[in-house]
Amino acid sequence: MVKVTLLYAKWCHVCPSAIKLWEDLHSKYDFEYKELDVDSEEGQDVISEYGLRGVPATIIDGEVAFIGLPDKDKAIKAIT
Amino acid sequence: MNDLIIIGGGPAGIAAGIYAVRYGLDTYLLERTAIGGQISSSQEVENYPGFSSINGMELMNTFKAHAESIGVPIENKGVTGVRPEDDKIVVSTDENVDIEAKAVIIATGAKPRKLGIPGEDTYYGRGVSYCATCDAPFYKERDVIVVGGGNTAISDALILSNVANKVYQVHRRDELRASKVLEDRARSRENIEFLWDTVLEEVKGNNFVESALLRDLNTNELSEISIEGVFIYVGIDPNTDLIDVEKDKSGFIITNEFMETSVEGIYAAGDCRKSPLWQVITAASDGAIAAAKAYEYIRNKG
């Protein structure tokens, strides 16, 4: 199953839209979904692992798929 | 059929919604994101009357709460096209649903303009950013450059200077367009260095940004500077691809003083419109005028 991880930050104004997008898709499509706060320990680990320098960041199956708010159609394509 | 559809939930769209509902129009506001408006990316807004200093996201939430409290229906939907048809305007949404209205207000705003230089797209999210509020915390104790000389550039250089080791402020002229208040603040920061008459030519790196190639416009000499972040603020590009009305060469919609576009029943307000000033206060003003004129138009149509 496709695994999607969304990294977000409390201070980021684009993040609520990215969260909404992925939560909506998660209710319609079948994939594993996880949200990670960049301020959490696990979030910090993911940032170092991928060398991320921006949020929201979407990691799909171990690859950085989107930085910023993903385009809905592209997001659907990436999980189907 | 709705009376009015407003596309965009930034200051222009929200103000239009508030006015329209108070005029008794059957109104529908469509916003693609959870929090609308470019201003929501500002850490501090200090020029909107009534708020001596407020976070941009908070200001937009206040706008939205006001609109919702008086019954402006705000739907989280993107719009893919707007077309006039006989006596109505048809708005296509990203869920392949068409909505019809007697009039439409385009308040789709704008997005940061790209420089269009090598490396800019390659390193987006890997060192290149257009939003310090979002990304500054990732540049703790790193060296960065900020490109631009307007209010947004200087505001974001100030945000970055709080976390970064060093901020190089790169500007193609020898003076800033930003307000004096912001300029004075930036000049008093020890870790902000101004590089005047200088342009960014290329962003370089491997996996991430490692350096920037700069050109001194006086001597035409190139130099490479080691940095890990590039923040770009060189103006805005309007979100107006979805509509076919008269626009200027940059794509900003041309309106008259009543916010009327070249197509009857279609109005434009805020940053998507050709305007001498793009601010929250002017966007809100545009929205109010557009709603008032749309009301007159709809009423006269009967």
Short mmCIF file of C-alpha atoms in Angstrom, two decimals:
data_model
loop_
_atom_site.label_atom_id
_atom_site.label_comp_id
_atom_site.label_asym_id
_atom_site.label_seq_id
_atom_site.Cartn_x
_atom_site.Cartn_y
_atom_site.Cartn_z
CA MET A 1 0.00 0.00 0.00
CA VAL A 2 1.21 3.51 -0.79
CA LYS A 3 2.57 5.27 2.28
CA VAL A 4 2.09 9.03 2.58
CA THR A 5 3.70 11.16 5.29
CA LEU A 6 2.89 14.86 5.56
CA LEU A 7 5.25 17.10 7.49
CA TYR A 8 3.67 20.28 8.77
CA ALA A 9 4.46 23.14 11.14
CA LYS A 10 2.18 25.14 13.40
CA TRP A 11 3.52 28.43 12.07
CA CYS A 12 2.95 27.60 8.39
CA HIS A 13 -0.14 29.10 6.72
CA VAL A 14 -0.11 26.67 3.79
CA CYS A 15 -0.04 23.61 6.05
CA PRO A 16 -3.76 23.60 7.02
CA SER A 17 -4.60 23.39 3.30
CA ALA A 18 -2.16 20.52 2.76
CA ILE A 19 -3.57 18.69 5.79
CA LYS A 20 -7.12 19.19 4.50
CA LEU A 21 -6.16 17.97 1.04
CA TRP A 22 -4.53 14.77 2.28
CA GLU A 23 -7.26 14.08 4.84
CA ASP A 24 -9.91 14.48 2.12
CA LEU A 25 -8.01 12.13 -0.19
CA HIS A 26 -7.47 9.67 2.65
CA SER A 27 -11.25 9.45 3.13
CA LYS A 28 -11.72 8.61 -0.56
CA TYR A 29 -8.63 6.59 -1.50
CA ASP A 30 -6.86 3.66 0.07
CA PHE A 31 -3.37 4.53 1.33
CA GLU A 32 -1.44 4.66 4.56
CA TYR A 33 -1.38 8.21 5.91
CA LYS A 34 0.55 9.93 8.67
CA GLU A 35 0.94 13.56 9.75
CA LEU A 36 4.12 14.68 11.46
CA ASP A 37 4.72 17.95 13.29
CA VAL A 38 8.22 19.19 12.42
CA ASP A 39 8.68 20.17 16.05
CA SER A 40 8.27 16.57 17.22
CA GLU A 41 11.26 14.30 17.68
CA GLU A 42 10.16 12.06 14.81
CA GLY A 43 9.54 15.13 12.64
CA GLN A 44 13.06 16.38 13.32
CA ASP A 45 14.46 12.96 12.40
CA VAL A 46 12.60 12.96 9.07
CA ILE A 47 13.82 16.48 8.32
CA SER A 48 17.43 15.45 8.87
CA GLU A 49 16.97 12.20 6.93
CA TYR A 50 15.62 13.95 3.83
CA GLY A 51 17.38 17.27 4.40
CA LEU A 52 14.05 19.09 4.12
CA ARG A 53 14.09 22.87 4.08
CA GLY A 54 10.43 23.70 3.82
CA VAL A 55 6.90 22.74 4.84
CA PRO A 56 4.41 21.39 4.04
CA ALA A 57 6.40 18.47 2.67
CA THR A 58 4.82 15.24 1.45
CA ILE A 59 6.86 12.06 1.41
CA ILE A 60 5.43 9.21 -0.63
CA ASP A 61 7.00 5.76 -0.36
CA GLY A 62 10.28 7.14 0.90
CA GLU A 63 10.64 9.95 -1.66
CA VAL A 64 9.97 13.67 -1.27
CA ALA A 65 6.98 13.98 -3.62
CA PHE A 66 5.77 17.53 -2.91
CA ILE A 67 7.06 20.61 -1.15
CA GLY A 68 4.37 23.22 -0.66
CA LEU A 69 0.66 22.62 -1.29
CA PRO A 70 0.34 19.71 -3.72
CA ASP A 71 -1.79 20.07 -6.82
CA LYS A 72 -4.85 17.87 -6.18
CA ASP A 73 -4.69 16.01 -9.48
CA LYS A 74 -0.96 15.33 -9.09
CA ALA A 75 -1.54 14.16 -5.52
CA ILE A 76 -4.22 11.70 -6.72
CA LYS A 77 -1.90 10.47 -9.47
CA ALA A 78 0.86 9.90 -6.92
CA ILE A 79 -1.29 7.60 -4.76
CA THR A 80 -3.21 5.67 -7.40
CA MET B 1 -28.94 30.20 -9.97
CA ASN B 2 -26.90 32.19 -7.44
CA ASP B 3 -26.88 35.97 -7.63
CA LEU B 4 -23.15 36.21 -7.11
CA ILE B 5 -20.11 33.95 -6.97
CA ILE B 6 -16.92 35.34 -5.45
CA ILE B 7 -13.74 33.50 -6.40
CA GLY B 8 -11.05 33.84 -3.74
CA GLY B 9 -11.14 34.20 0.04
CA GLY B 10 -8.43 36.78 0.62
CA PRO B 11 -9.15 40.32 1.85
CA ALA B 12 -10.84 41.33 -1.45
CA GLY B 13 -13.11 38.28 -1.64
CA ILE B 14 -14.05 38.34 2.04
CA ALA B 15 -14.87 42.08 1.95
CA ALA B 16 -16.96 41.52 -1.20
CA GLY B 17 -18.76 38.66 0.57
CA ILE B 18 -19.58 40.78 3.62
CA TYR B 19 -20.97 43.60 1.45
CA ALA B 20 -22.85 41.24 -0.86
CA VAL B 21 -24.61 39.39 1.95
CA ARG B 22 -25.58 42.70 3.55
CA TYR B 23 -27.07 43.78 0.20
CA GLY B 24 -29.17 40.64 0.40
CA LEU B 25 -27.50 38.90 -2.52
CA ASP B 26 -27.56 35.14 -2.70
CA THR B 27 -23.78 34.77 -2.56
CA TYR B 28 -21.31 31.92 -2.72
CA LEU B 29 -17.59 32.32 -1.97
CA LEU B 30 -15.09 29.77 -3.28
CA GLU B 31 -11.58 29.50 -1.78
CA ARG B 32 -9.04 26.87 -2.77
CA THR B 33 -7.02 26.86 0.45
CA ALA B 34 -7.89 26.63 4.13
CA ILE B 35 -6.71 30.17 4.80
CA GLY B 36 -6.93 32.61 1.90
CA GLY B 37 -4.89 35.63 1.00
CA GLN B 38 -1.21 36.15 0.39
CA ILE B 39 -1.16 38.21 3.57
CA SER B 40 -1.60 35.03 5.61
CA SER B 41 2.08 34.34 4.94
CA SER B 42 3.10 37.58 6.69
CA GLN B 43 4.40 37.27 10.19
CA GLU B 44 3.40 40.80 11.12
CA VAL B 45 0.93 43.23 9.58
CA GLU B 46 1.37 46.74 10.91
CA ASN B 47 -0.52 48.89 8.40
CA TYR B 48 -4.10 47.67 8.61
CA PRO B 49 -6.12 50.16 10.67
CA GLY B 50 -7.42 48.83 13.94
CA PHE B 51 -4.52 46.41 14.39
CA SER B 52 -1.22 48.01 15.35
CA SER B 53 0.46 44.63 14.90
CA ILE B 54 -1.16 41.34 13.96
CA ASN B 55 0.01 38.07 12.45
CA GLY B 56 -1.19 37.66 8.83
CA MET B 57 -2.80 34.27 9.41
CA GLU B 58 -4.62 35.68 12.45
CA LEU B 59 -5.84 38.71 10.46
CA MET B 60 -7.26 36.47 7.74
CA ASN B 61 -8.93 34.22 10.33
CA THR B 62 -10.52 37.37 11.79
CA PHE B 63 -11.77 38.39 8.31
CA LYS B 64 -13.13 34.90 7.69
CA ALA B 65 -14.84 34.66 11.09
CA HIS B 66 -16.52 38.03 10.45
CA ALA B 67 -17.80 36.87 7.05
CA GLU B 68 -19.06 33.55 8.41
CA SER B 69 -20.77 35.24 11.36
CA ILE B 70 -23.00 37.21 9.00
CA GLY B 71 -23.72 34.24 6.80
CA VAL B 72 -21.26 34.35 3.89
CA PRO B 73 -21.10 30.74 2.66
CA ILE B 74 -17.42 29.88 2.14
CA GLU B 75 -16.72 26.67 0.22
CA ASN B 76 -13.31 25.04 0.02
CA LYS B 77 -13.14 24.59 -3.76
CA GLY B 78 -10.73 25.48 -6.52
CA VAL B 79 -11.92 27.09 -9.73
CA THR B 80 -10.70 25.96 -13.14
CA GLY B 81 -12.59 28.31 -15.45
CA VAL B 82 -15.05 31.18 -15.72
CA ARG B 83 -17.08 31.81 -18.88
CA PRO B 84 -19.98 34.09 -19.78
CA GLU B 85 -22.96 32.28 -21.32
CA ASP B 86 -26.08 34.14 -22.54
CA ASP B 87 -27.49 35.81 -19.44
CA LYS B 88 -25.27 34.15 -16.86
CA ILE B 89 -21.70 33.41 -15.86
CA VAL B 90 -20.60 29.79 -15.50
CA VAL B 91 -17.89 28.91 -12.98
CA SER B 92 -16.23 25.48 -13.32
CA THR B 93 -14.76 24.00 -10.15
CA ASP B 94 -11.96 21.48 -9.71
CA GLU B 95 -14.52 18.80 -8.87
CA ASN B 96 -15.92 19.09 -12.43
CA VAL B 97 -19.03 20.83 -11.13
CA ASP B 98 -20.34 23.94 -12.88
CA ILE B 99 -21.98 26.66 -10.82
CA GLU B 100 -24.00 29.47 -12.39
CA ALA B 101 -24.49 33.03 -11.23
CA LYS B 102 -25.79 36.33 -12.50
CA ALA B 103 -22.46 37.99 -11.65
CA VAL B 104 -18.96 36.94 -10.62
CA ILE B 105 -16.23 38.74 -8.67
CA ILE B 106 -12.71 37.52 -9.44
CA ALA B 107 -10.60 37.92 -6.29
CA THR B 108 -8.06 35.23 -7.04
CA GLY B 109 -5.06 37.23 -5.88
CA ALA B 110 -1.50 36.66 -6.94
CA LYS B 111 1.51 34.52 -6.20
CA PRO B 112 5.21 35.33 -5.74
CA ARG B 113 6.94 36.05 -9.05
CA LYS B 114 9.78 33.79 -10.03
CA LEU B 115 13.13 35.17 -11.12
CA GLY B 116 13.37 32.62 -13.92
CA ILE B 117 17.06 31.87 -13.36
CA PRO B 118 18.90 28.54 -13.54
CA GLY B 119 18.59 26.51 -10.34
CA GLU B 120 15.49 28.32 -9.08
CA ASP B 121 13.05 25.47 -9.84
CA THR B 122 15.59 22.69 -9.26
CA TYR B 123 16.25 23.77 -5.70
CA TYR B 124 12.73 24.85 -4.73
CA GLY B 125 12.22 23.37 -1.26
CA ARG B 126 15.89 22.46 -1.17
CA GLY B 127 17.13 25.94 -0.37
CA VAL B 128 14.99 28.15 -2.60
CA SER B 129 11.92 29.63 -0.91
CA TYR B 130 9.36 32.39 -1.37
CA CYS B 131 8.17 32.44 2.26
CA ALA B 132 10.39 33.15 5.24
CA THR B 133 7.49 32.78 7.68
CA CYS B 134 7.12 29.18 6.50
CA ASP B 135 10.73 28.20 6.05
CA ALA B 136 12.99 30.45 8.17
CA PRO B 137 13.17 27.92 11.05
CA PHE B 138 14.96 25.51 8.69
CA TYR B 139 17.82 27.99 8.28
CA LYS B 140 18.96 28.25 11.87
CA GLU B 141 22.56 29.50 11.95
CA ARG B 142 22.94 29.15 8.18
CA ASP B 143 23.85 31.89 5.69
CA VAL B 144 21.10 32.99 3.31
CA ILE B 145 20.39 35.60 0.66
CA VAL B 146 17.19 37.55 0.22
CA VAL B 147 16.46 38.96 -3.24
CA GLY B 148 14.35 42.11 -3.60
CA GLY B 149 13.96 45.57 -2.15
CA GLY B 150 10.25 45.91 -1.37
CA ASN B 151 8.33 45.55 1.89
CA THR B 152 7.98 41.78 1.65
CA ALA B 153 11.70 41.31 0.96
CA ILE B 154 12.75 43.44 3.92
CA SER B 155 10.11 42.01 6.31
CA ASP B 156 11.29 38.52 5.50
CA ALA B 157 14.98 39.49 5.78
CA LEU B 158 14.15 40.65 9.31
CA ILE B 159 12.45 37.33 10.12
CA LEU B 160 15.45 35.45 8.74
CA SER B 161 17.95 37.60 10.62
CA ASN B 162 16.42 36.32 13.87
CA VAL B 163 17.42 32.74 13.10
CA ALA B 164 20.04 32.73 10.34
CA ASN B 165 23.72 33.38 10.89
CA LYS B 166 23.97 35.94 8.10
CA VAL B 167 21.50 37.49 5.67
CA TYR B 168 22.73 39.03 2.42
CA GLN B 169 20.11 41.42 1.08
CA VAL B 170 20.56 41.47 -2.69
CA HIS B 171 18.92 44.32 -4.57
CA ARG B 172 19.28 45.43 -8.19
CA ARG B 173 19.09 49.13 -7.31
CA ASP B 174 20.97 51.31 -4.84
CA GLU B 175 17.93 52.12 -2.74
CA LEU B 176 14.99 50.23 -1.35
CA ARG B 177 11.31 50.48 -2.25
CA ALA B 178 10.38 49.26 1.23
CA SER B 179 8.99 51.61 3.86
CA LYS B 180 11.43 53.70 5.90
CA VAL B 181 10.36 51.94 9.13
CA LEU B 182 11.37 48.54 7.71
CA GLU B 183 14.56 49.86 6.14
CA ASP B 184 15.69 51.39 9.43
CA ARG B 185 15.03 48.12 11.24
CA ALA B 186 17.00 46.15 8.66
CA ARG B 187 19.93 48.56 8.70
CA SER B 188 20.17 48.25 12.47
CA ARG B 189 20.58 44.46 12.29
CA GLU B 190 24.21 43.47 12.48
CA ASN B 191 23.77 40.24 10.53
CA ILE B 192 22.05 41.84 7.51
CA GLU B 193 24.45 42.97 4.81
CA PHE B 194 23.16 44.91 1.81
CA LEU B 195 24.55 44.06 -1.62
CA TRP B 196 23.39 46.97 -3.78
CA ASP B 197 23.21 47.09 -7.59
CA THR B 198 23.46 43.34 -7.59
CA VAL B 199 21.39 40.61 -9.22
CA LEU B 200 21.15 36.88 -8.63
CA GLU B 201 22.11 35.00 -11.81
CA GLU B 202 22.10 31.37 -10.74
CA VAL B 203 21.44 29.13 -7.76
CA LYS B 204 23.98 26.33 -7.46
CA GLY B 205 24.35 23.20 -5.38
CA ASN B 206 24.31 19.44 -5.37
CA ASN B 207 21.41 17.94 -3.51
CA PHE B 208 20.77 21.28 -1.78
CA VAL B 209 21.64 24.90 -2.40
CA GLU B 210 25.30 25.57 -1.73
CA SER B 211 26.02 28.87 -3.45
CA ALA B 212 24.65 31.78 -5.44
CA LEU B 213 26.14 33.42 -8.48
CA LEU B 214 25.79 37.20 -8.26
CA ARG B 215 26.43 39.94 -10.81
CA ASP B 216 27.51 43.43 -9.79
CA LEU B 217 25.63 45.71 -12.18
CA ASN B 218 28.20 48.53 -11.90
CA THR B 219 31.24 46.46 -12.81
CA ASN B 220 29.43 43.55 -14.52
CA GLU B 221 31.63 41.24 -12.48
CA LEU B 222 30.39 37.83 -11.35
CA SER B 223 31.03 36.48 -7.90
CA GLU B 224 30.01 33.29 -6.13
CA ILE B 225 28.87 33.40 -2.55
CA SER B 226 28.47 30.41 -0.21
CA ILE B 227 24.93 30.28 1.15
CA GLU B 228 22.39 27.60 1.95
CA GLY B 229 19.15 29.47 1.40
CA VAL B 230 17.75 31.80 -1.26
CA PHE B 231 14.57 33.76 -0.50
CA ILE B 232 13.04 35.49 -3.52
CA TYR B 233 10.70 38.53 -3.39
CA VAL B 234 10.63 40.23 -6.77
CA GLY B 235 6.96 41.04 -7.11
CA ILE B 236 3.80 39.13 -7.81
CA ASP B 237 2.13 37.33 -10.72
CA PRO B 238 -1.69 37.36 -10.81
CA ASN B 239 -3.76 34.15 -10.69
CA THR B 240 -5.82 35.05 -13.74
CA ASP B 241 -5.30 32.14 -16.18
CA LEU B 242 -8.82 30.90 -15.45
CA ILE B 243 -10.53 33.87 -17.04
CA ASP B 244 -10.58 35.48 -20.44
CA VAL B 245 -11.04 39.22 -19.91
CA GLU B 246 -8.86 42.20 -20.79
CA LYS B 247 -5.53 42.04 -18.94
CA ASP B 248 -2.23 43.92 -19.01
CA LYS B 249 0.94 42.29 -20.31
CA SER B 250 1.69 40.74 -16.90
CA GLY B 251 -1.78 39.23 -16.69
CA PHE B 252 -3.35 41.66 -14.21
CA ILE B 253 -7.06 42.19 -14.97
CA ILE B 254 -7.91 45.66 -16.24
CA THR B 255 -10.97 47.24 -14.63
CA ASN B 256 -12.52 50.67 -14.45
CA GLU B 257 -13.06 52.47 -11.14
CA PHE B 258 -16.19 50.35 -10.56
CA MET B 259 -14.13 47.12 -10.71
CA GLU B 260 -15.92 46.20 -13.95
CA THR B 261 -13.87 44.05 -16.34
CA SER B 262 -14.21 43.98 -20.12
CA VAL B 263 -16.99 41.35 -19.73
CA GLU B 264 -20.41 42.40 -18.42
CA GLY B 265 -21.25 40.84 -15.06
CA ILE B 266 -17.64 39.98 -14.26
CA TYR B 267 -15.80 42.13 -11.70
CA ALA B 268 -12.25 41.93 -10.38
CA ALA B 269 -10.88 42.96 -6.97
CA GLY B 270 -7.59 42.84 -5.07
CA ASP B 271 -4.16 41.65 -6.18
CA CYS B 272 -5.40 40.01 -9.40
CA ARG B 273 -6.37 43.47 -10.68
CA LYS B 274 -4.09 46.10 -12.21
CA SER B 275 -3.76 48.54 -9.33
CA PRO B 276 -1.38 51.25 -8.12
CA LEU B 277 -1.19 49.59 -4.69
CA TRP B 278 -1.58 45.97 -3.61
CA GLN B 279 -2.34 46.00 0.08
CA VAL B 280 -4.91 44.41 2.41
CA ILE B 281 -6.69 47.74 2.73
CA THR B 282 -6.93 48.38 -1.02
CA ALA B 283 -8.01 44.78 -1.66
CA ALA B 284 -10.81 45.15 0.90
CA SER B 285 -11.81 48.45 -0.72
CA ASP B 286 -11.86 46.84 -4.18
CA GLY B 287 -14.06 44.05 -2.82
CA ALA B 288 -16.57 46.51 -1.37
CA ILE B 289 -16.82 48.46 -4.64
CA ALA B 290 -17.13 45.28 -6.70
CA ALA B 291 -19.94 43.98 -4.47
CA ALA B 292 -21.79 47.32 -4.62
CA LYS B 293 -21.57 47.44 -8.41
CA ALA B 294 -22.49 43.76 -8.78
CA TYR B 295 -25.55 44.45 -6.60
CA GLU B 296 -26.64 47.31 -8.88
CA TYR B 297 -26.07 45.15 -11.96
CA ILE B 298 -28.05 42.20 -10.57
CA ARG B 299 -30.89 44.44 -9.37
CA ASN B 300 -31.17 46.18 -12.76
CA LYS B 301 -31.26 42.82 -14.49
CA GLY B 302 -34.27 41.95 -12.34
#
